Amino acid sequence: MCCRCCSQTQQKIWVFGISTMFLICGLLGVLWWPDFVERATFRMLPLKPGGRTYEFWTVPPVPVYLAMYLYNWTNPEQVRVKGVKPNFERVGPYVFREDKVKNNITWYANNTVSFMPQRTWYFEPSMSGGTLEDNVTCPHLPTIAASHMARDFPKLIKIFFNMALNSNGGSLYQTHTANEWIFQGFYDEFLDYAMKLNNSMTGNIKDNHFAWLLNRNGSKDFEGLFTINTGVEDLREMGELKFWNGKNHTGFFEGECGRLNGSTADLFVPNRGPEEWITIYMKDTCRIINLEPSGTEVIEGIEAIRYETKPDTYDSGELNPDMKCYCPPELQPNNCPKHGVTDIRTCSEGAPMFMSHPGFLYADPMYANTTTGTKADPAKDVFYITMEPKLGVPLDVNAAIQISLFIEADRDITLLKGLPSFYAPLFTINSIAKITPEIASQVRLALNLPSIGFYVGIGLLSCGCFVLAAGFYVCLTKKWYEPIEDERTIIPDKQ
């Protein structure tokens, strides 16, 4: 009907105009749209007040859970029998949903921002493998820590120390509920005694209650003040840690091993190469942790790279000479820990504590062989982050860390007399997160927008070529419609 109203010139304008419009839009979709969308996406990624990244950074949309395993010491009374090894059974997990907010957010002109993380945990019974009322027997850390400090005291002083330990609540082990061990805490007689002394021998004891995460739940200042790069000037620095409590060195380890770098695990550098490592710093680990690419996975339809810790992650120079600085100075050069554990006495107030993979995965067998009852499970005890590298979005996280206590015999201290030397596992912390289908759909859309525009452009180019070809065909065959003047005249009905 349109052609019946148009002249041949008008028909040609319509046909070749529409084909030209299709061709121009198609060329824009193929040649310009992918780069435009990619540039626009990367412009949205830097951390800015009110931006999309800021929204996700302040209130993480992906649920995070803390899964804690405790180690129940089943035979503490038999360990002095020759040939009997301490037996520890992994119990749990005790799973807590984590709510994380950032307080005291302050922006600086040099494209950095500082904040203080606050984490609050809520118990999730349906996801847990036990109740918070489970009774668990663990080594008594205050006793072991104090005895370790007194090991090199003169004989006479150790005699008085032993008397004080025996008469003021010292013990090799204690039994409490899981809740008391993890968050709630319990009154400790020996800590109360040491707190009242408050001298160089006992250290600065601030509380007469004890728990692995005492006063941690909901604390606004426990983790300290972090300063990171916003990525506004250089996207390759987005999320990179610059200072912790105003310093660029932790002070826990010497040299490069104490230098701050990497991510706080809140933001990751986008457009990451397939061979690049991930470096993260968590206050609880007292050090950076490197994760290497180990393969690819598809999660919720998104192609991602899996990054894992390796056998030399917790090394002190045995496997990698560059990591010698993780060995405490007083143990160098010949008494450094064998590979697989990090001596963290420098950040545990002198207590002989060690960090490793759960079950001493990847570690020298001598650590696990000092006890029985628990074996490493490579499927769940590895520390990994599966990440979409282009946008730097974590899709699946399992940050698994074990803390152990070294207990050794001391003939001058009654509680430690006749014991074998062993590495007692205390607890394992797994920080778990997995992207939800709703967030995954947004990530897929952001990743697919360039391709969507490209293929729409191909379609428009095809339509434009088809209409253009049809126009040329009609021109060559001279089959344009010839409007008849009478068709434009309305003839009234005859009466």
XYZ file of C-alpha atoms in Angstrom, residues 39-388:
350
model
C 35.726 0.738 27.720
C 32.449 1.747 29.370
C 32.569 -1.337 31.627
C 36.144 -0.674 32.716
C 35.246 2.974 33.399
C 32.577 1.715 35.822
C 34.940 -0.608 37.709
C 37.090 1.853 39.729
C 35.997 2.337 43.323
C 34.115 5.635 43.593
C 31.468 6.932 45.993
C 28.053 5.979 44.659
C 29.449 3.757 41.888
C 28.416 0.201 41.122
C 31.654 -1.203 42.524
C 31.223 0.875 45.666
C 27.782 -0.653 46.204
C 29.151 -4.198 46.048
C 32.230 -3.263 48.073
C 30.365 -1.766 51.020
C 27.636 -4.422 51.149
C 28.866 -7.649 49.501
C 25.959 -9.257 47.612
C 27.437 -12.779 47.771
C 26.789 -14.639 51.063
C 29.974 -15.488 52.970
C 30.212 -18.187 55.628
C 32.792 -18.993 58.281
C 33.107 -22.748 58.766
C 35.160 -23.687 61.820
C 36.401 -27.156 62.655
C 37.697 -27.889 66.130
C 40.025 -30.737 67.044
C 38.919 -32.871 69.967
C 41.841 -34.371 71.914
C 40.567 -37.844 72.769
C 43.474 -39.297 74.797
C 45.186 -36.551 76.822
C 45.611 -38.850 79.833
C 47.420 -41.546 77.851
C 50.041 -39.450 76.030
C 52.700 -40.060 78.673
C 52.556 -43.767 77.934
C 55.505 -44.672 75.753
C 54.507 -45.183 72.118
C 51.070 -43.524 72.441
C 50.561 -40.576 70.133
C 48.067 -37.801 70.866
C 44.836 -38.419 68.948
C 42.818 -35.514 67.541
C 39.445 -35.853 65.842
C 38.188 -33.071 63.597
C 34.673 -32.075 64.734
C 32.225 -29.737 63.083
C 31.958 -27.769 60.989
C 30.383 -25.014 63.031
C 29.107 -22.661 60.334
C 28.439 -18.966 60.815
C 26.958 -16.540 58.324
C 29.200 -13.516 57.994
C 27.941 -9.951 57.716
C 30.718 -7.554 56.798
C 30.544 -3.779 56.789
C 33.180 -1.098 56.406
C 33.401 1.721 58.910
C 35.252 5.052 58.888
C 35.488 5.149 55.084
C 37.790 8.029 54.150
C 38.720 9.099 50.604
C 42.073 10.656 49.760
C 43.269 12.786 46.860
C 45.950 10.246 45.881
C 43.266 7.769 44.734
C 43.245 5.718 47.919
C 40.542 5.003 50.471
C 40.833 3.786 54.061
C 38.327 1.776 56.079
C 37.945 -0.428 59.146
C 36.247 -3.802 58.511
C 33.640 -5.046 60.948
C 32.503 -8.671 60.805
C 29.548 -10.124 62.641
C 28.851 -13.852 62.627
C 25.543 -15.661 63.151
C 25.385 -19.400 63.776
C 23.706 -21.491 61.063
C 22.563 -24.776 62.682
C 21.206 -26.246 59.430
C 24.598 -25.939 57.733
C 26.628 -27.190 60.700
C 27.891 -30.628 61.593
C 27.387 -30.154 65.315
C 25.878 -27.858 67.926
C 27.551 -25.087 69.872
C 26.946 -27.139 73.019
C 29.284 -29.940 71.881
C 32.017 -30.591 74.437
C 35.506 -30.378 72.963
C 38.841 -31.044 74.662
C 41.750 -28.889 73.502
C 45.249 -28.060 74.738
C 45.331 -25.204 77.224
C 47.030 -22.507 75.169
C 47.784 -20.108 78.079
C 49.714 -22.839 79.903
C 51.644 -23.935 76.820
C 52.439 -20.343 75.818
C 53.683 -19.394 79.299
C 55.731 -22.593 79.574
C 57.309 -21.905 76.197
C 58.367 -18.440 77.356
C 59.789 -19.931 80.583
C 61.723 -22.697 78.811
C 65.028 -20.827 78.875
C 64.625 -19.278 82.314
C 67.282 -20.078 84.931
C 66.608 -23.250 86.905
C 65.578 -21.481 90.100
C 63.113 -19.198 88.349
C 61.593 -22.169 86.531
C 60.991 -23.875 89.870
C 58.981 -20.923 91.112
C 57.196 -20.684 87.751
C 56.220 -24.349 87.958
C 54.832 -23.879 91.463
C 52.793 -20.870 90.360
C 51.527 -22.732 87.305
C 50.380 -25.740 89.324
C 48.621 -23.687 91.992
C 46.939 -21.084 89.787
C 44.958 -22.928 87.132
C 47.666 -24.251 84.831
C 46.641 -27.338 82.877
C 47.717 -29.358 79.866
C 44.188 -29.450 78.446
C 40.650 -28.316 79.186
C 37.152 -29.271 78.063
C 34.579 -26.647 77.132
C 31.701 -26.241 74.705
C 32.347 -25.378 71.078
C 30.731 -21.993 71.634
C 33.082 -21.238 74.544
C 36.131 -22.225 72.506
C 35.124 -20.202 69.445
C 33.437 -16.919 70.437
C 31.843 -16.894 73.860
C 34.948 -17.548 75.940
C 35.337 -18.964 79.446
C 36.906 -17.740 82.668
C 40.496 -18.894 82.931
C 42.107 -18.989 86.368
C 45.671 -18.936 85.057
C 44.967 -15.937 82.804
C 43.415 -14.141 85.785
C 46.558 -14.836 87.799
C 48.847 -13.679 84.982
C 46.764 -10.542 84.407
C 47.164 -9.545 88.045
C 50.933 -10.013 87.862
C 51.258 -7.958 84.657
C 55.042 -8.218 84.427
C 57.580 -9.010 81.717
C 57.313 -12.735 82.391
C 53.577 -12.957 81.757
C 53.258 -10.250 79.135
C 50.368 -7.831 78.725
C 47.315 -9.961 79.536
C 44.175 -7.929 78.819
C 41.410 -10.397 79.711
C 40.881 -13.269 82.119
C 38.635 -15.045 79.624
C 39.812 -17.178 76.731
C 38.450 -18.156 73.306
C 40.009 -18.566 69.885
C 38.053 -15.559 68.586
C 37.434 -13.767 71.873
C 35.964 -10.254 71.519
C 36.140 -10.633 67.769
C 32.467 -11.031 66.849
C 31.112 -7.627 65.886
C 34.317 -5.758 66.767
C 34.780 -2.498 64.850
C 38.522 -2.133 65.428
C 39.980 -5.645 65.760
C 41.227 -5.915 62.187
C 42.650 -2.404 62.068
C 42.703 0.324 59.427
C 43.260 -0.667 55.804
C 44.179 1.709 52.979
C 43.733 0.504 49.399
C 44.009 1.949 45.898
C 40.712 2.859 44.240
C 41.930 2.183 40.685
C 40.658 5.562 39.467
C 44.000 6.513 37.919
C 45.257 2.998 37.141
C 42.806 0.101 37.025
C 45.695 -2.337 37.428
C 46.061 -1.117 41.019
C 42.414 -1.337 42.040
C 42.053 -2.942 45.454
C 45.816 -3.117 46.029
C 46.682 -2.777 49.724
C 48.898 0.236 50.449
C 48.868 0.546 54.243
C 47.674 -1.331 57.307
C 47.344 0.824 60.411
C 49.296 3.487 58.567
C 52.295 1.283 57.766
C 53.391 -0.538 54.610
C 55.067 -3.355 56.571
C 53.375 -5.760 58.988
C 56.342 -6.057 61.335
C 55.556 -9.748 61.834
C 58.233 -10.980 59.422
C 61.472 -9.519 58.152
C 62.138 -7.895 54.782
C 59.922 -8.735 51.832
C 57.970 -11.296 53.861
C 56.502 -8.491 55.948
C 55.867 -6.051 53.127
C 52.217 -5.278 52.407
C 50.908 -5.943 48.926
C 48.109 -7.732 47.154
C 44.387 -7.552 47.793
C 42.329 -7.546 50.979
C 40.068 -10.080 49.185
C 37.340 -7.427 48.785
C 38.441 -6.231 45.332
C 40.659 -7.822 42.710
C 42.465 -6.325 39.738
C 40.405 -6.879 36.539
C 41.659 -7.965 33.120
C 44.058 -10.421 34.716
C 46.351 -12.454 32.467
C 46.011 -16.268 32.468
C 49.442 -16.753 34.074
C 49.189 -14.040 36.733
C 49.079 -14.960 40.417
C 46.694 -13.661 43.041
C 48.175 -12.177 46.193
C 45.972 -11.532 49.217
C 46.583 -10.231 52.714
C 44.342 -11.157 55.629
C 45.021 -9.883 59.114
C 44.384 -13.334 60.572
C 47.241 -14.863 58.552
C 49.764 -12.170 59.548
C 51.229 -12.429 56.035
C 50.462 -12.386 52.330
C 49.387 -15.578 50.586
C 50.049 -16.267 46.906
C 47.670 -18.357 44.816
C 48.726 -19.702 41.417
C 46.463 -20.474 38.443
C 45.791 -24.206 38.324
C 43.151 -24.626 35.605
C 39.809 -23.416 34.330
C 36.240 -24.076 35.442
C 32.731 -23.089 34.407
C 30.535 -21.855 37.266
C 26.963 -20.689 36.613
C 27.797 -20.528 32.915
C 30.828 -18.290 33.493
C 34.317 -19.355 32.420
C 36.763 -18.796 35.256
C 40.306 -19.539 36.397
C 40.961 -21.446 39.593
C 43.815 -20.130 41.757
C 45.270 -22.345 44.493
C 47.933 -22.394 47.136
C 50.830 -24.765 46.438
C 53.278 -26.945 48.409
C 55.656 -24.021 48.878
C 52.981 -21.564 50.077
C 53.919 -22.096 53.724
C 57.648 -22.458 53.233
C 60.508 -20.939 55.194
C 63.273 -21.317 52.655
C 63.495 -25.096 52.291
C 61.719 -25.219 48.915
C 62.025 -21.570 47.934
C 65.074 -19.615 49.161
C 63.190 -16.335 48.673
C 60.889 -17.311 51.548
C 63.658 -17.649 54.110
C 62.419 -14.449 55.738
C 59.368 -16.338 57.041
C 61.713 -18.140 59.421
C 62.002 -16.322 62.787
C 65.475 -14.740 63.153
C 66.239 -16.730 66.301
C 65.805 -19.999 64.359
C 67.977 -19.048 61.366
C 69.883 -20.417 59.650
C 69.628 -24.104 60.601
C 66.496 -24.512 62.737
C 63.806 -23.150 60.437
C 60.517 -25.055 60.176
C 60.332 -27.696 57.501
C 58.147 -26.847 54.531
C 54.388 -26.754 54.931
C 53.973 -24.520 57.990
C 54.586 -20.889 58.906
C 55.823 -20.107 62.402
C 53.507 -17.301 63.568
C 54.869 -16.781 67.080
C 55.683 -13.182 66.096
C 51.981 -12.391 65.717
C 50.676 -14.677 68.483
C 52.470 -12.960 71.356
C 55.259 -15.520 71.455
C 53.092 -18.655 71.640
C 54.567 -21.554 69.573
C 51.762 -21.504 67.006
C 51.911 -22.520 63.353
C 49.755 -21.878 60.302
C 49.325 -24.466 57.554
C 46.846 -26.103 55.239
C 44.270 -28.187 57.159
C 45.547 -31.639 58.024
C 49.081 -30.457 57.150
C 48.279 -30.854 53.461
C 51.442 -30.427 51.330
C 53.558 -30.236 54.507
C 56.523 -32.382 55.482
C 55.068 -35.672 56.833
C 56.815 -35.183 60.168
C 54.126 -32.717 61.283
C 51.150 -35.024 60.751
C 53.102 -38.040 62.036
C 53.368 -36.577 65.539
C 49.629 -37.198 66.072
C 46.896 -39.561 64.917
C 43.212 -39.249 64.072
C 43.140 -36.620 61.338
C 44.225 -36.786 57.719
C 44.253 -34.114 55.046
C 41.490 -34.136 52.449
C 42.827 -32.513 49.239
C 39.271 -31.907 48.014
C 38.288 -29.574 50.864
C 41.545 -28.623 52.589
C 43.075 -26.616 49.753
C 42.974 -22.819 49.773
C 41.485 -21.669 46.441
C 39.703 -18.804 44.712
C 37.902 -19.374 41.411
C 37.679 -16.052 39.602
C 36.356 -14.592 36.384
